[in-house]
Tab-separated table of C-alpha atoms and ligand atoms in Angstrom:
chain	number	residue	atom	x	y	z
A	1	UNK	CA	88.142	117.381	120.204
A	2	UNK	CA	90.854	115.123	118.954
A	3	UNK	CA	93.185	118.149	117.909
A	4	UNK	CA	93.259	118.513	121.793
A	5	UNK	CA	94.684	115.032	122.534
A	6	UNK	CA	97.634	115.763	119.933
A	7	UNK	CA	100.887	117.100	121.482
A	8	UNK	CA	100.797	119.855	118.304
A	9	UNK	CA	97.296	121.169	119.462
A	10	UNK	CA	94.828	124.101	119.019
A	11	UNK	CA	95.103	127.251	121.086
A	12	UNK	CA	98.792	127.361	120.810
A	13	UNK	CA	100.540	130.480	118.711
A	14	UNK	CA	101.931	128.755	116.240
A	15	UNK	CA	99.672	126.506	113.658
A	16	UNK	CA	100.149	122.622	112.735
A	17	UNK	CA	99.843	121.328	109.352
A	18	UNK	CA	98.127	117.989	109.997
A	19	UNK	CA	98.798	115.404	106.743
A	20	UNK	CA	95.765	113.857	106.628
A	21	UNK	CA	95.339	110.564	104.857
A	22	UNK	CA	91.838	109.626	102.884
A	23	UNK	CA	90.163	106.812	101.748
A	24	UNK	CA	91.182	105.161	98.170
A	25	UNK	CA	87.544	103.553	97.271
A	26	UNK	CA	85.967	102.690	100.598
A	27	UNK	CA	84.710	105.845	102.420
A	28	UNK	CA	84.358	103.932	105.673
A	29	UNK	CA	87.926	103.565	105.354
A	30	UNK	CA	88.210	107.260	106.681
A	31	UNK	CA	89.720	107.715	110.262
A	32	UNK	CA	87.656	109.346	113.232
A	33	UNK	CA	90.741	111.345	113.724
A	34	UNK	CA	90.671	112.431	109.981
A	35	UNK	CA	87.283	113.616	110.445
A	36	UNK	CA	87.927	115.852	113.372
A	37	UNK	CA	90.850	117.414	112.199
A	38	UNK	CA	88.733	118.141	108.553
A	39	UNK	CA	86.558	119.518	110.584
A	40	UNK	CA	88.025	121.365	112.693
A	41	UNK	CA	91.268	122.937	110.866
A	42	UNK	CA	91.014	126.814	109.775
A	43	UNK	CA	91.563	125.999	106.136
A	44	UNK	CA	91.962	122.590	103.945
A	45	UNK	CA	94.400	122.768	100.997
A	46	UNK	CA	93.228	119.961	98.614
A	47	UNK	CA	94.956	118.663	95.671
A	48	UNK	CA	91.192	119.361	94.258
A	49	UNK	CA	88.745	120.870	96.108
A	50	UNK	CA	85.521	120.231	94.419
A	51	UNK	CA	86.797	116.434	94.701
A	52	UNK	CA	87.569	117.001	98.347
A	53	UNK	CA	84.342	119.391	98.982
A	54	UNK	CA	82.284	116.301	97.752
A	55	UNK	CA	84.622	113.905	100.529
A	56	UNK	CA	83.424	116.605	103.255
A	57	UNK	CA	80.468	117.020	102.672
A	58	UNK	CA	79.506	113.083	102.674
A	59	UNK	CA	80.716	113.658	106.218
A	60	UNK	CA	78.769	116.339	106.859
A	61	UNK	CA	82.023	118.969	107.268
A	62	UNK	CA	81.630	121.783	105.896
A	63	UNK	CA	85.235	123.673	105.447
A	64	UNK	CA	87.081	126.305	103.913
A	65	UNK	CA	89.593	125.114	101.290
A	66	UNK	CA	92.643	125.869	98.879
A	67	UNK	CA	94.027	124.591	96.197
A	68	UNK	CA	97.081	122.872	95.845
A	69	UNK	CA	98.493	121.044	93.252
A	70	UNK	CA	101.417	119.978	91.316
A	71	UNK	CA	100.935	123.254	89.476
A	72	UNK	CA	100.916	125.845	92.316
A	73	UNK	CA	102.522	123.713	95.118
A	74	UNK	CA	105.699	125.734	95.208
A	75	UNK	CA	104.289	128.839	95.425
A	76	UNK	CA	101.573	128.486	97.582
A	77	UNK	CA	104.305	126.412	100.210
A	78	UNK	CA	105.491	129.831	101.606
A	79	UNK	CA	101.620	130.661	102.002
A	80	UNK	CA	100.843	127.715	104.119
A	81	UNK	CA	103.549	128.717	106.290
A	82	UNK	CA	103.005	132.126	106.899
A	83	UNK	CA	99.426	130.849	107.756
A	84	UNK	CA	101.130	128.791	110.777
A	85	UNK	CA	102.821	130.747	111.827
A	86	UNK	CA	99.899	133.314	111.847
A	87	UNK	CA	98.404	130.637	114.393
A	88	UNK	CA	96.053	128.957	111.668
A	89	UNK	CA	95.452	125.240	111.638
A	90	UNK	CA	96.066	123.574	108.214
A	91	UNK	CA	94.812	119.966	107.240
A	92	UNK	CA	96.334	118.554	103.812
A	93	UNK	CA	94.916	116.465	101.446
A	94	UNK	CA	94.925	114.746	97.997
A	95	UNK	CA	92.549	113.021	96.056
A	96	UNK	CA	92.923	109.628	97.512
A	97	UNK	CA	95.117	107.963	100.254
A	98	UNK	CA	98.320	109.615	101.548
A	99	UNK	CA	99.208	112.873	100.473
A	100	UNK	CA	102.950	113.133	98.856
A	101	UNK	CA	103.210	109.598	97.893
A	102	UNK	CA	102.509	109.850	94.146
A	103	UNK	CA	100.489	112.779	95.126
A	104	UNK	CA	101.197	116.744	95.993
A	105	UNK	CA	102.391	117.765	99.422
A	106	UNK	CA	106.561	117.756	99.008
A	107	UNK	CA	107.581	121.567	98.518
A	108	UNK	CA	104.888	122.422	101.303
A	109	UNK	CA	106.045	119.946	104.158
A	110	UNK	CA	109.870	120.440	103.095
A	111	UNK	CA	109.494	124.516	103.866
A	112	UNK	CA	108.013	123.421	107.204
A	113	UNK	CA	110.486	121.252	107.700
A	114	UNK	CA	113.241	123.660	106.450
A	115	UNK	CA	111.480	127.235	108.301
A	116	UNK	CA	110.443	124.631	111.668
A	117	UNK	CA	106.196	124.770	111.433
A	118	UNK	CA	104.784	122.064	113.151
A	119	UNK	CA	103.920	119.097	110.750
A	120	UNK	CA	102.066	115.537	112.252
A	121	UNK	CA	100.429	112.929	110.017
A	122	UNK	CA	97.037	112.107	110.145
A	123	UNK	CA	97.494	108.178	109.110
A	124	UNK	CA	95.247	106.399	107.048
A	125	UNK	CA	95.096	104.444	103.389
A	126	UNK	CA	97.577	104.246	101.149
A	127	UNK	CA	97.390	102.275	97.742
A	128	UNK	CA	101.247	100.831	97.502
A	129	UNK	CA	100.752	99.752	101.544
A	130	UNK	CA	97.423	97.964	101.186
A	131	UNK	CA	98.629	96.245	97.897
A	132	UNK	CA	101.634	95.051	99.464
A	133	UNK	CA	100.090	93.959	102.858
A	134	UNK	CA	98.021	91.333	100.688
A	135	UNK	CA	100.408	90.436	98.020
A	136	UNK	CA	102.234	87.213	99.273
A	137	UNK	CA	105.471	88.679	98.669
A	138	UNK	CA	108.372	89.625	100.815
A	139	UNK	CA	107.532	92.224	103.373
A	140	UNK	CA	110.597	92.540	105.232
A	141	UNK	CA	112.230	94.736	102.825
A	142	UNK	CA	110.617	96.348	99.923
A	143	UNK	CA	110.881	99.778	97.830
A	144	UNK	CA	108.093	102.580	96.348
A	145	UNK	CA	109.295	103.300	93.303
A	146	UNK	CA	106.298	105.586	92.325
A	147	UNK	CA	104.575	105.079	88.579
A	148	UNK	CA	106.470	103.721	85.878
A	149	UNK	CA	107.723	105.686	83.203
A	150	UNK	CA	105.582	106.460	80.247
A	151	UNK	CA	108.314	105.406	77.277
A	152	UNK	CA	109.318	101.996	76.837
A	153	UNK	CA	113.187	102.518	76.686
A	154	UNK	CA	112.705	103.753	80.304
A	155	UNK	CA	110.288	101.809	81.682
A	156	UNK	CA	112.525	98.558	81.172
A	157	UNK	CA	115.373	99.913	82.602
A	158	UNK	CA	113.215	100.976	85.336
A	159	UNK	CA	111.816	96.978	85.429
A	160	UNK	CA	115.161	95.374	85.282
A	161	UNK	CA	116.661	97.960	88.474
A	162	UNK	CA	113.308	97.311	90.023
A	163	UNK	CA	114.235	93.255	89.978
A	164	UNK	CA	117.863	93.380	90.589
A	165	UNK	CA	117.089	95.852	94.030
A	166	UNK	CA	116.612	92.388	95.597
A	167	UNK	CA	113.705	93.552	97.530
A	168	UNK	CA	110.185	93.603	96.690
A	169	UNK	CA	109.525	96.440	94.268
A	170	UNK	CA	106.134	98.236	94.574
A	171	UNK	CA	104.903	100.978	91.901
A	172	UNK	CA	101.611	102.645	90.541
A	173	UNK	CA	100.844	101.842	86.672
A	174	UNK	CA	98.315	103.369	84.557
A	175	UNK	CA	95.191	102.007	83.289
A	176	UNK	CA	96.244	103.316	79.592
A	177	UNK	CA	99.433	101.766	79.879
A	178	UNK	CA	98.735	98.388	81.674
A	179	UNK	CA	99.191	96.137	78.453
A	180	UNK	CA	102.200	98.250	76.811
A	181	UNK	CA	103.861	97.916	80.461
A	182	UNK	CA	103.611	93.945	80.684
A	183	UNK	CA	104.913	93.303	77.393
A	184	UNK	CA	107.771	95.529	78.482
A	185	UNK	CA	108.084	93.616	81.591
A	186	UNK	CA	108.011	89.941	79.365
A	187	UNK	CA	110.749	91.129	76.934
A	188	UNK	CA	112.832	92.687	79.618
A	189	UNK	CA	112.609	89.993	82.503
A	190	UNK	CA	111.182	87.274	80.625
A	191	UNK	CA	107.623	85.125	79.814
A	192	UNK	CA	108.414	83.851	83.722
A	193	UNK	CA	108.540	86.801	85.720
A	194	UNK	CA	106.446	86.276	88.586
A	195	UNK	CA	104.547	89.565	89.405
A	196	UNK	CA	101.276	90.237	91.583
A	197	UNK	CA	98.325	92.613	90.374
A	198	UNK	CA	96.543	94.819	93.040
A	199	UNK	CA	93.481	96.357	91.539
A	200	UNK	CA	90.932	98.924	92.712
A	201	UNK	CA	91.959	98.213	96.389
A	202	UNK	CA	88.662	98.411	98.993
A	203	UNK	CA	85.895	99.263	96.024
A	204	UNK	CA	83.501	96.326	94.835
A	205	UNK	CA	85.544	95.052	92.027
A	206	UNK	CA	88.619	95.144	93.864
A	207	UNK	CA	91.057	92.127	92.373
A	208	UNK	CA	94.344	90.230	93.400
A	209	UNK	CA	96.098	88.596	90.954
A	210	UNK	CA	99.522	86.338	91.137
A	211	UNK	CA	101.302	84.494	88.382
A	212	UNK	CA	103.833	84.714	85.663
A	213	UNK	CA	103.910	88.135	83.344
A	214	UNK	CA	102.480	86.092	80.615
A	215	UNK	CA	99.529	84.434	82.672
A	216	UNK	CA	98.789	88.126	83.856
A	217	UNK	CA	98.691	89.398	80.214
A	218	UNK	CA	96.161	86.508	79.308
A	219	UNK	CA	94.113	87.085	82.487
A	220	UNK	CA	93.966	90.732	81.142
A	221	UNK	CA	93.361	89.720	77.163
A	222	UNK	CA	90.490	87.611	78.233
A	223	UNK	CA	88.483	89.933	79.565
A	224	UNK	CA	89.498	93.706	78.376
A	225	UNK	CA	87.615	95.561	81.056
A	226	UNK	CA	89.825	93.643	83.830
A	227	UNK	CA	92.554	96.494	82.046
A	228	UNK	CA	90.502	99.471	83.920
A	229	UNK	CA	90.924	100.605	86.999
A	230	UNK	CA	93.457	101.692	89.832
A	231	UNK	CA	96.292	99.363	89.596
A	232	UNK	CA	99.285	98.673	91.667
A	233	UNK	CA	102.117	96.339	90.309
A	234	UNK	CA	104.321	94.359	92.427
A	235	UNK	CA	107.451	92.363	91.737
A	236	UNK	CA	109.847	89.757	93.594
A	237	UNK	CA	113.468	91.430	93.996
A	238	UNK	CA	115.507	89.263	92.071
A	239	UNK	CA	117.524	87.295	94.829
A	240	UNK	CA	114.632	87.081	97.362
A	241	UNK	CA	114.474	83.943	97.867
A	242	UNK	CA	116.680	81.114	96.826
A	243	UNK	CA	114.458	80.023	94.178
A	244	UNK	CA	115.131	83.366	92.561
A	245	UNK	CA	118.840	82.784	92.136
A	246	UNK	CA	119.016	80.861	88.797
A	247	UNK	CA	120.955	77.489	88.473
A	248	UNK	CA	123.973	79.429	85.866
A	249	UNK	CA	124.532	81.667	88.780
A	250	UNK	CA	124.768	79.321	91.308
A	251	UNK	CA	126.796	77.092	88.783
A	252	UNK	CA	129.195	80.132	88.561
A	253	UNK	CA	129.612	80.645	92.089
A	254	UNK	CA	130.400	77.365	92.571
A	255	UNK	CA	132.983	77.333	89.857
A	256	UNK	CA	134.619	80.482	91.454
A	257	UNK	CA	134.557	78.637	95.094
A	258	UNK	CA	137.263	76.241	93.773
A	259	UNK	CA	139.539	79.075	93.726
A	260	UNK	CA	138.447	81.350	96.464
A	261	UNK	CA	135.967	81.826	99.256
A	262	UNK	CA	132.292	81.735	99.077
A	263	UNK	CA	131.931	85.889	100.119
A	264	UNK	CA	134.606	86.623	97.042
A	265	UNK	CA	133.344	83.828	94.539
A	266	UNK	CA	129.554	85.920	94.939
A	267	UNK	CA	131.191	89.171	94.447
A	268	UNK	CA	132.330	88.381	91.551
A	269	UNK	CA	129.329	86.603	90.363
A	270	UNK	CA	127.811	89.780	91.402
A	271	UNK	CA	129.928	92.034	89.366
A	272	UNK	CA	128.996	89.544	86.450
A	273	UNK	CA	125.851	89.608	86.534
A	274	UNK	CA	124.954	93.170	87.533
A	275	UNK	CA	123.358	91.441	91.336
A	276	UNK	CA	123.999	93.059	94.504
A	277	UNK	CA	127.039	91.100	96.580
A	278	UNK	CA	124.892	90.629	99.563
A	279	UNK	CA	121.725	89.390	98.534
A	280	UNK	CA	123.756	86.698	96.137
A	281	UNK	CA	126.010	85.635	99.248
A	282	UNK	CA	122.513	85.495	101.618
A	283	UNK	CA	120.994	83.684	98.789
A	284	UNK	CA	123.614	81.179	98.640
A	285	UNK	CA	124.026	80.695	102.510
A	286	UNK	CA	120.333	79.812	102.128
A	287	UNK	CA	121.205	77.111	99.429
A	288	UNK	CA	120.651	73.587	100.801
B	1	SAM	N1	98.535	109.013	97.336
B	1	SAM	C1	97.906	107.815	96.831
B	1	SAM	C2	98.172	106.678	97.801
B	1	SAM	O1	98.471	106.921	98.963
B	1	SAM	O2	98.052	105.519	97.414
B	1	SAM	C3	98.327	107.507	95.420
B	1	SAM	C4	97.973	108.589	94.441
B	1	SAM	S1	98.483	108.269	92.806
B	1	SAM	C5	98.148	109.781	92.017
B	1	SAM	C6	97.148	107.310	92.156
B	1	SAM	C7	97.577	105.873	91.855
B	1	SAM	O3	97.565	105.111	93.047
B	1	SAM	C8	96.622	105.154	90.914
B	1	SAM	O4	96.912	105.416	89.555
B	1	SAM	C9	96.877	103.706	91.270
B	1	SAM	O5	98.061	103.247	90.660
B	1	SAM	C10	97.100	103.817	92.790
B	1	SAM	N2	95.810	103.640	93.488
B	1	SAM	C11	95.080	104.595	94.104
B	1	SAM	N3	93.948	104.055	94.610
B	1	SAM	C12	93.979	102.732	94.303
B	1	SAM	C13	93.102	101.639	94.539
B	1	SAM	N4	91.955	101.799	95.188
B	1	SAM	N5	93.470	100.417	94.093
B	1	SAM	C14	94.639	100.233	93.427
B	1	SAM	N6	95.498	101.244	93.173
B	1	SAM	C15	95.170	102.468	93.603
């Protein structure tokens, strides 16, 4: 029993809720450890349980569930805890990959957190993660900044922060709003923008594309039904890499170096040009 091997284990008085983690196309993708906690847990809550009843039961586990969704979350939280700390054993899911991110889960774990019930994570897929690990992009430092917004206004601001963060910026768009969302993206960061497509990770049709926002809005055009799916959008951070830093900026900096040093000169420049201080002055250290 792998509940055993876990430090938060069965048989004690007070109940765990185990996170648990599911596949996002590929049911092989499942964890053995998932599958014995599933299975053995006194009740599942499920973001939807006739989606997760049809998970379990390709398994073979046949469980008791709950729901819990965006909907009930906050009310059934205090539920879930009094069923700890009655001793029970809860497992958590959502529909696909890790629960919270993007998904149901927050209000539940936080009132653990906050009223001290045992809470472990069950690892396992996660969309942004897998996307990101087979991107090409910076890895060192990135963000999750969840789905864009639905209105345009919005959703460039949230493109042009996304950019200037200087790290690589992951987030979940929506198959209805794909197109709409890249010609926001070309009028707010420009026809260049360099950007990488991650689309219906671990299934047959799964897809990786890189390019420029316009060559991704052709590769789309050409072929509507490359629009459906699961997508995940990634983007450069601005002053990555020191091809990212364009020649007016550097031009500027080097202007302001006449008159002071190189960390003041980027501040400025920073201040200018709405950058972040740092990531211009690593930029231009990196300069040849
Ligand atoms: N909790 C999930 C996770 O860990 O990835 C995300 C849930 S969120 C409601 C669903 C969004 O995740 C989709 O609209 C899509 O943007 C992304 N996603 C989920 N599965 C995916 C897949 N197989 N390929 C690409 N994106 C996926």
């Amino acid at each position: 029993m792998l509940i055993e091997n876990n430090s938060n284990n069965l048989g004690e008085e007070l109940g765990t809720l185990f996170v648990v983690a599911t596949p996002i196309g590929n049911l092989d993708d499942i964890s053995k450890r998932a599958l014995s906690v599933l299975a053995e847990v006194d009740i599942i809550a499920a973001e939807d349980t006739r989606h997760t009843h049809k998970l379990l039961s390709h398994f073979g586990i046949s469980a008791k569930t709950t729901a819990l969704h965006d909907h009930n979350e906050k009310q059934r939280a205090q539920q879930i805890v009094d069923w700890l700390n009655s001793g029970k054993n809860v497992a958590l899911v959502s529909d696909a990959g890790t629960p919270l991110i993007s998904d149901p889960g927050y209000a539940v774990v936080n009132l653990c957190r906050e009223q001290g019930a045992k809470v472990t994570p069950v690892p396992g897929a996660c969309a942004a993660i897998a996307a990101l690990s087979c991107s090409g992009l910076a890895t060192d430092k990135f963000q999750f900044i969840g789905f864009s917004p639905a209105k345009s206004k919005a959703r460039k601001e949230f493109l042009i922060d996304a950019v200037n963060s200087g790290v690589t910026s992951i987030f979940y768009e929506s198959t209805h709003r794909i197109m709409a969302s890249l010609d926001d993206m070309r009028e707010a960061l420009g026809d260049d923008q360099q950007v990488v497509l991650a689309k219906e990770l671990t299934k047959s049709f799964e897809t990786f594309f890189s390019g420029s926002v316009v060559e991704l809005i052709a590769f789309l055009t050409e072929d509507t039904v490359r629009q459906k799916g699961e997508i995940v959008l990634m983007l450069p951070g601005k002053v990555a890499n020191k091809e990212a830093i364009s020649p007016d900026a550097v031009r500027l900096i080097q202007l302001l170096q006449d008159q002071m040093p190189l960390k003041k000169a980027c501040g400025v420049a920073a201040d200018y040009l709405g950058l972040k201080k740092n990531a211009l002055y690593k930029a231009m250290l990196e300069q040849d």
